Amino acid sequence: MKWTEKCILNLAHHNLFENDGHRHRFYDLLDCYFDKPFFTKGLCKCMYLSAWDTEHFSMMLETLNATLIEHDFRLHLMRDQGQIEQAEAHAEHNLEAEEIWKLVNAFVSGRPYDSSSLSDVEIRYPETAYIIKRALLASKIIDELPSLNLPSSDASSASVLSDNRLF
């Protein structure tokens, strides 16, 4: 069974898709970008989160297409955009958006998520807290999936691998 199939099945087994749209958007992202040299488990987690609704799905598509065009195999564009979005949300005192971007930034950087503000979000924005908690559960499932091996013909991609690579 392919890694992508295992991922979808494990997330579905744990009832982590909110609806068919969420599952289809996630599958579409996974199907399109899984074989790209910048694909990581962290990016997969971001895909799960962005597939929650069509607005964020579209943002992810734009970012990943720009990543392909720029040959940004280390996701610098995505990291930069996430940090800017988090800083703007912080400056605007938008705790809800700031917390989501903090989660995205943790996923894409392969760092643990700092949940110190989550209780405040839970009180003020219960729907956002729910999304974050579901994404954290999905993150654990994704982390438990097996690693992949690079095909020997793809030696050029091996030089751009980071610690949070699937391979």
PDB file of C-alpha atoms in Angstrom:
ATOM      1  CA  MET A   1       0.000   0.000   0.000  1.00  0.00           C
ATOM      2  CA  LYS A   2       1.288   3.478  -0.869  1.00  0.00           C
ATOM      3  CA  TRP A   3       2.150   5.949   1.888  1.00  0.00           C
ATOM      4  CA  THR A   4      -0.598   8.321   0.736  1.00  0.00           C
ATOM      5  CA  GLU A   5      -3.193   5.557   1.019  1.00  0.00           C
ATOM      6  CA  LYS A   6      -1.969   4.658   4.508  1.00  0.00           C
ATOM      7  CA  CYS A   7      -2.187   8.299   5.512  1.00  0.00           C
ATOM      8  CA  ILE A   8      -5.749   8.738   4.261  1.00  0.00           C
ATOM      9  CA  LEU A   9      -6.881   5.430   5.761  1.00  0.00           C
ATOM     10  CA  ASN A  10      -5.341   6.132   9.165  1.00  0.00           C
ATOM     11  CA  LEU A  11      -6.829   9.602   9.365  1.00  0.00           C
ATOM     12  CA  ALA A  12     -10.218   8.249   8.256  1.00  0.00           C
ATOM     13  CA  HIS A  13      -9.960   5.350  10.736  1.00  0.00           C
ATOM     14  CA  HIS A  14      -9.559   7.905  13.528  1.00  0.00           C
ATOM     15  CA  ASN A  15     -12.501   9.956  12.169  1.00  0.00           C
ATOM     16  CA  LEU A  16     -10.309  12.994  11.560  1.00  0.00           C
ATOM     17  CA  PHE A  17     -12.046  14.193   8.411  1.00  0.00           C
ATOM     18  CA  GLU A  18     -14.880  16.558   9.190  1.00  0.00           C
ATOM     19  CA  ASN A  19     -16.755  15.791   5.995  1.00  0.00           C
ATOM     20  CA  ASP A  20     -16.281  14.522   2.444  1.00  0.00           C
ATOM     21  CA  GLY A  21     -15.077  17.935   1.283  1.00  0.00           C
ATOM     22  CA  HIS A  22     -12.311  17.960   3.876  1.00  0.00           C
ATOM     23  CA  ARG A  23     -11.208  14.481   2.872  1.00  0.00           C
ATOM     24  CA  HIS A  24     -11.330  15.241  -0.869  1.00  0.00           C
ATOM     25  CA  ARG A  25      -9.391  18.507  -0.535  1.00  0.00           C
ATOM     26  CA  PHE A  26      -6.737  16.772   1.571  1.00  0.00           C
ATOM     27  CA  TYR A  27      -6.498  13.917  -0.915  1.00  0.00           C
ATOM     28  CA  ASP A  28      -6.168  16.370  -3.811  1.00  0.00           C
ATOM     29  CA  LEU A  29      -3.279  18.169  -2.100  1.00  0.00           C
ATOM     30  CA  LEU A  30      -1.592  14.922  -1.146  1.00  0.00           C
ATOM     31  CA  ASP A  31      -2.022  13.479  -4.624  1.00  0.00           C
ATOM     32  CA  CYS A  32      -0.609  16.575  -6.341  1.00  0.00           C
ATOM     33  CA  TYR A  33       2.382  17.279  -4.109  1.00  0.00           C
ATOM     34  CA  PHE A  34       3.363  14.011  -2.436  1.00  0.00           C
ATOM     35  CA  ASP A  35       6.065  13.237  -4.984  1.00  0.00           C
ATOM     36  CA  LYS A  36       7.613  16.716  -4.894  1.00  0.00           C
ATOM     37  CA  PRO A  37      11.062  17.115  -3.315  1.00  0.00           C
ATOM     38  CA  PHE A  38       9.737  19.504  -0.670  1.00  0.00           C
ATOM     39  CA  PHE A  39       7.111  17.099   0.697  1.00  0.00           C
ATOM     40  CA  THR A  40       7.522  16.423   4.429  1.00  0.00           C
ATOM     41  CA  LYS A  41       5.341  15.084   7.184  1.00  0.00           C
ATOM     42  CA  GLY A  42       5.137  18.681   8.402  1.00  0.00           C
ATOM     43  CA  LEU A  43       3.789  19.793   5.043  1.00  0.00           C
ATOM     44  CA  CYS A  44       1.312  16.920   5.126  1.00  0.00           C
ATOM     45  CA  LYS A  45       0.052  18.226   8.483  1.00  0.00           C
ATOM     46  CA  CYS A  46      -0.358  21.696   6.970  1.00  0.00           C
ATOM     47  CA  MET A  47      -2.269  20.127   4.101  1.00  0.00           C
ATOM     48  CA  TYR A  48      -4.657  18.471   6.552  1.00  0.00           C
ATOM     49  CA  LEU A  49      -5.227  21.793   8.283  1.00  0.00           C
ATOM     50  CA  SER A  50      -5.620  23.797   5.067  1.00  0.00           C
ATOM     51  CA  ALA A  51      -8.076  21.267   3.631  1.00  0.00           C
ATOM     52  CA  TRP A  52     -10.529  22.195   6.388  1.00  0.00           C
ATOM     53  CA  ASP A  53     -12.238  24.731   4.113  1.00  0.00           C
ATOM     54  CA  THR A  54     -12.025  25.959   0.532  1.00  0.00           C
ATOM     55  CA  GLU A  55     -10.500  29.345   1.425  1.00  0.00           C
ATOM     56  CA  HIS A  56      -7.463  27.842   3.148  1.00  0.00           C
ATOM     57  CA  PHE A  57      -7.256  25.066   0.573  1.00  0.00           C
ATOM     58  CA  SER A  58      -6.933  27.737  -2.129  1.00  0.00           C
ATOM     59  CA  MET A  59      -4.236  29.532  -0.127  1.00  0.00           C
ATOM     60  CA  MET A  60      -2.294  26.283   0.179  1.00  0.00           C
ATOM     61  CA  LEU A  61      -2.597  25.608  -3.550  1.00  0.00           C
ATOM     62  CA  GLU A  62      -1.269  29.088  -4.367  1.00  0.00           C
ATOM     63  CA  THR A  63       1.634  28.688  -1.970  1.00  0.00           C
ATOM     64  CA  LEU A  64       2.572  25.212  -3.198  1.00  0.00           C
ATOM     65  CA  ASN A  65       2.356  26.256  -6.835  1.00  0.00           C
ATOM     66  CA  ALA A  66       4.622  29.232  -6.106  1.00  0.00           C
ATOM     67  CA  THR A  67       6.961  26.833  -4.294  1.00  0.00           C
ATOM     68  CA  LEU A  68       7.160  24.698  -7.421  1.00  0.00           C
ATOM     69  CA  ILE A  69       7.743  27.674  -9.688  1.00  0.00           C
ATOM     70  CA  GLU A  70      10.498  29.015  -7.423  1.00  0.00           C
ATOM     71  CA  HIS A  71      12.085  25.555  -6.978  1.00  0.00           C
ATOM     72  CA  ASP A  72      11.897  26.202  -3.226  1.00  0.00           C
ATOM     73  CA  PHE A  73      12.646  22.679  -2.048  1.00  0.00           C
ATOM     74  CA  ARG A  74      13.105  23.737   1.580  1.00  0.00           C
ATOM     75  CA  LEU A  75       9.742  25.524   1.872  1.00  0.00           C
ATOM     76  CA  HIS A  76      11.294  28.940   2.566  1.00  0.00           C
ATOM     77  CA  LEU A  77       8.363  30.686   0.883  1.00  0.00           C
ATOM     78  CA  MET A  78       5.868  28.838   3.058  1.00  0.00           C
ATOM     79  CA  ARG A  79       7.857  29.500   6.237  1.00  0.00           C
ATOM     80  CA  ASP A  80       8.230  33.190   5.414  1.00  0.00           C
ATOM     81  CA  GLN A  81       4.537  33.592   4.587  1.00  0.00           C
ATOM     82  CA  GLY A  82       3.528  31.807   7.790  1.00  0.00           C
ATOM     83  CA  GLN A  83       5.761  33.974   9.952  1.00  0.00           C
ATOM     84  CA  ILE A  84       4.451  37.141   8.310  1.00  0.00           C
ATOM     85  CA  GLU A  85       0.837  36.028   8.756  1.00  0.00           C
ATOM     86  CA  GLN A  86       1.448  35.146  12.420  1.00  0.00           C
ATOM     87  CA  ALA A  87       3.150  38.504  13.087  1.00  0.00           C
ATOM     88  CA  GLU A  88       0.317  40.407  11.380  1.00  0.00           C
ATOM     89  CA  ALA A  89      -2.298  38.518  13.388  1.00  0.00           C
ATOM     90  CA  HIS A  90      -0.370  39.286  16.576  1.00  0.00           C
ATOM     91  CA  ALA A  91      -0.110  42.989  15.687  1.00  0.00           C
ATOM     92  CA  GLU A  92      -3.867  43.064  15.022  1.00  0.00           C
ATOM     93  CA  HIS A  93      -4.558  41.285  18.344  1.00  0.00           C
ATOM     94  CA  ASN A  94      -6.259  38.504  16.394  1.00  0.00           C
ATOM     95  CA  LEU A  95      -5.604  35.605  18.767  1.00  0.00           C
ATOM     96  CA  GLU A  96      -7.660  33.218  16.653  1.00  0.00           C
ATOM     97  CA  ALA A  97      -5.620  33.711  13.456  1.00  0.00           C
ATOM     98  CA  GLU A  98      -2.350  33.996  15.348  1.00  0.00           C
ATOM     99  CA  GLU A  99      -2.866  30.597  16.969  1.00  0.00           C
ATOM    100  CA  ILE A 100      -3.654  28.907  13.653  1.00  0.00           C
ATOM    101  CA  TRP A 101      -0.537  30.426  12.054  1.00  0.00           C
ATOM    102  CA  LYS A 102       1.521  29.391  15.073  1.00  0.00           C
ATOM    103  CA  LEU A 103       0.370  25.807  14.471  1.00  0.00           C
ATOM    104  CA  VAL A 104       1.138  26.021  10.739  1.00  0.00           C
ATOM    105  CA  ASN A 105       4.597  27.401  11.480  1.00  0.00           C
ATOM    106  CA  ALA A 106       5.282  24.624  13.969  1.00  0.00           C
ATOM    107  CA  PHE A 107       4.217  21.984  11.448  1.00  0.00           C
ATOM    108  CA  VAL A 108       6.215  23.341   8.529  1.00  0.00           C
ATOM    109  CA  SER A 109       9.319  23.864  10.699  1.00  0.00           C
ATOM    110  CA  GLY A 110       9.084  20.459  12.365  1.00  0.00           C
ATOM    111  CA  ARG A 111       8.931  22.026  15.830  1.00  0.00           C
ATOM    112  CA  PRO A 112       6.498  21.186  18.625  1.00  0.00           C
ATOM    113  CA  TYR A 113       3.432  23.403  18.847  1.00  0.00           C
ATOM    114  CA  ASP A 114       3.421  25.792  21.809  1.00  0.00           C
ATOM    115  CA  SER A 115      -0.053  25.260  23.246  1.00  0.00           C
ATOM    116  CA  SER A 116       0.303  27.835  26.038  1.00  0.00           C
ATOM    117  CA  SER A 117      -2.422  30.070  24.523  1.00  0.00           C
ATOM    118  CA  LEU A 118      -4.764  27.257  23.555  1.00  0.00           C
ATOM    119  CA  SER A 119      -6.892  27.526  26.702  1.00  0.00           C
ATOM    120  CA  ASP A 120      -7.570  31.218  25.926  1.00  0.00           C
ATOM    121  CA  VAL A 121      -8.485  30.283  22.351  1.00  0.00           C
ATOM    122  CA  GLU A 122     -10.735  27.526  23.652  1.00  0.00           C
ATOM    123  CA  ILE A 123     -12.703  30.002  25.765  1.00  0.00           C
ATOM    124  CA  ARG A 124     -12.939  32.780  23.187  1.00  0.00           C
ATOM    125  CA  TYR A 125     -12.971  30.774  19.942  1.00  0.00           C
ATOM    126  CA  PRO A 126     -14.149  27.210  20.613  1.00  0.00           C
ATOM    127  CA  GLU A 127     -14.436  26.338  16.895  1.00  0.00           C
ATOM    128  CA  THR A 128     -10.831  27.356  16.260  1.00  0.00           C
ATOM    129  CA  ALA A 129      -9.667  25.405  19.311  1.00  0.00           C
ATOM    130  CA  TYR A 130     -11.527  22.385  17.968  1.00  0.00           C
ATOM    131  CA  ILE A 131      -9.753  22.686  14.609  1.00  0.00           C
ATOM    132  CA  ILE A 132      -6.376  22.999  16.326  1.00  0.00           C
ATOM    133  CA  LYS A 133      -7.016  19.965  18.518  1.00  0.00           C
ATOM    134  CA  ARG A 134      -8.101  17.894  15.516  1.00  0.00           C
ATOM    135  CA  ALA A 135      -5.000  18.993  13.601  1.00  0.00           C
ATOM    136  CA  LEU A 136      -2.830  17.980  16.548  1.00  0.00           C
ATOM    137  CA  LEU A 137      -4.474  14.534  16.578  1.00  0.00           C
ATOM    138  CA  ALA A 138      -3.902  14.240  12.831  1.00  0.00           C
ATOM    139  CA  SER A 139      -0.301  15.290  13.404  1.00  0.00           C
ATOM    140  CA  LYS A 140       0.242  12.374  15.782  1.00  0.00           C
ATOM    141  CA  ILE A 141      -1.252   9.941  13.270  1.00  0.00           C
ATOM    142  CA  ILE A 142       0.943  11.320  10.479  1.00  0.00           C
ATOM    143  CA  ASP A 143       4.042  11.094  12.694  1.00  0.00           C
ATOM    144  CA  GLU A 144       3.277   7.423  13.371  1.00  0.00           C
ATOM    145  CA  LEU A 145       3.230   6.552   9.667  1.00  0.00           C
ATOM    146  CA  PRO A 146       6.297   4.775   8.332  1.00  0.00           C
ATOM    147  CA  SER A 147       9.072   6.610   6.556  1.00  0.00           C
ATOM    148  CA  LEU A 148       9.670   6.205   2.867  1.00  0.00           C
ATOM    149  CA  ASN A 149      12.815   5.403   0.957  1.00  0.00           C
ATOM    150  CA  LEU A 150      14.051   7.574  -1.855  1.00  0.00           C
ATOM    151  CA  PRO A 151      14.365   5.826  -5.189  1.00  0.00           C
ATOM    152  CA  SER A 152      18.037   5.537  -6.062  1.00  0.00           C
ATOM    153  CA  SER A 153      17.479   7.569  -9.238  1.00  0.00           C
ATOM    154  CA  ASP A 154      16.441  10.595  -7.169  1.00  0.00           C
ATOM    155  CA  ALA A 155      19.835  11.460  -5.747  1.00  0.00           C
ATOM    156  CA  SER A 156      19.387  15.147  -6.544  1.00  0.00           C
ATOM    157  CA  SER A 157      16.508  15.407  -4.058  1.00  0.00           C
ATOM    158  CA  ALA A 158      18.523  13.752  -1.307  1.00  0.00           C
ATOM    159  CA  SER A 159      20.674  16.853  -0.920  1.00  0.00           C
ATOM    160  CA  VAL A 160      17.680  19.015   0.029  1.00  0.00           C
ATOM    161  CA  LEU A 161      16.264  16.747   2.704  1.00  0.00           C
ATOM    162  CA  SER A 162      15.752  18.135   6.167  1.00  0.00           C
ATOM    163  CA  ASP A 163      15.226  16.400   9.497  1.00  0.00           C
ATOM    164  CA  ASN A 164      11.458  16.373   9.174  1.00  0.00           C
ATOM    165  CA  ARG A 165      11.481  14.681   5.780  1.00  0.00           C
ATOM    166  CA  LEU A 166       9.396  11.598   5.252  1.00  0.00           C
ATOM    167  CA  PHE A 167      12.299   9.814   3.660  1.00  0.00           C
TER     168      PHE A 167
END
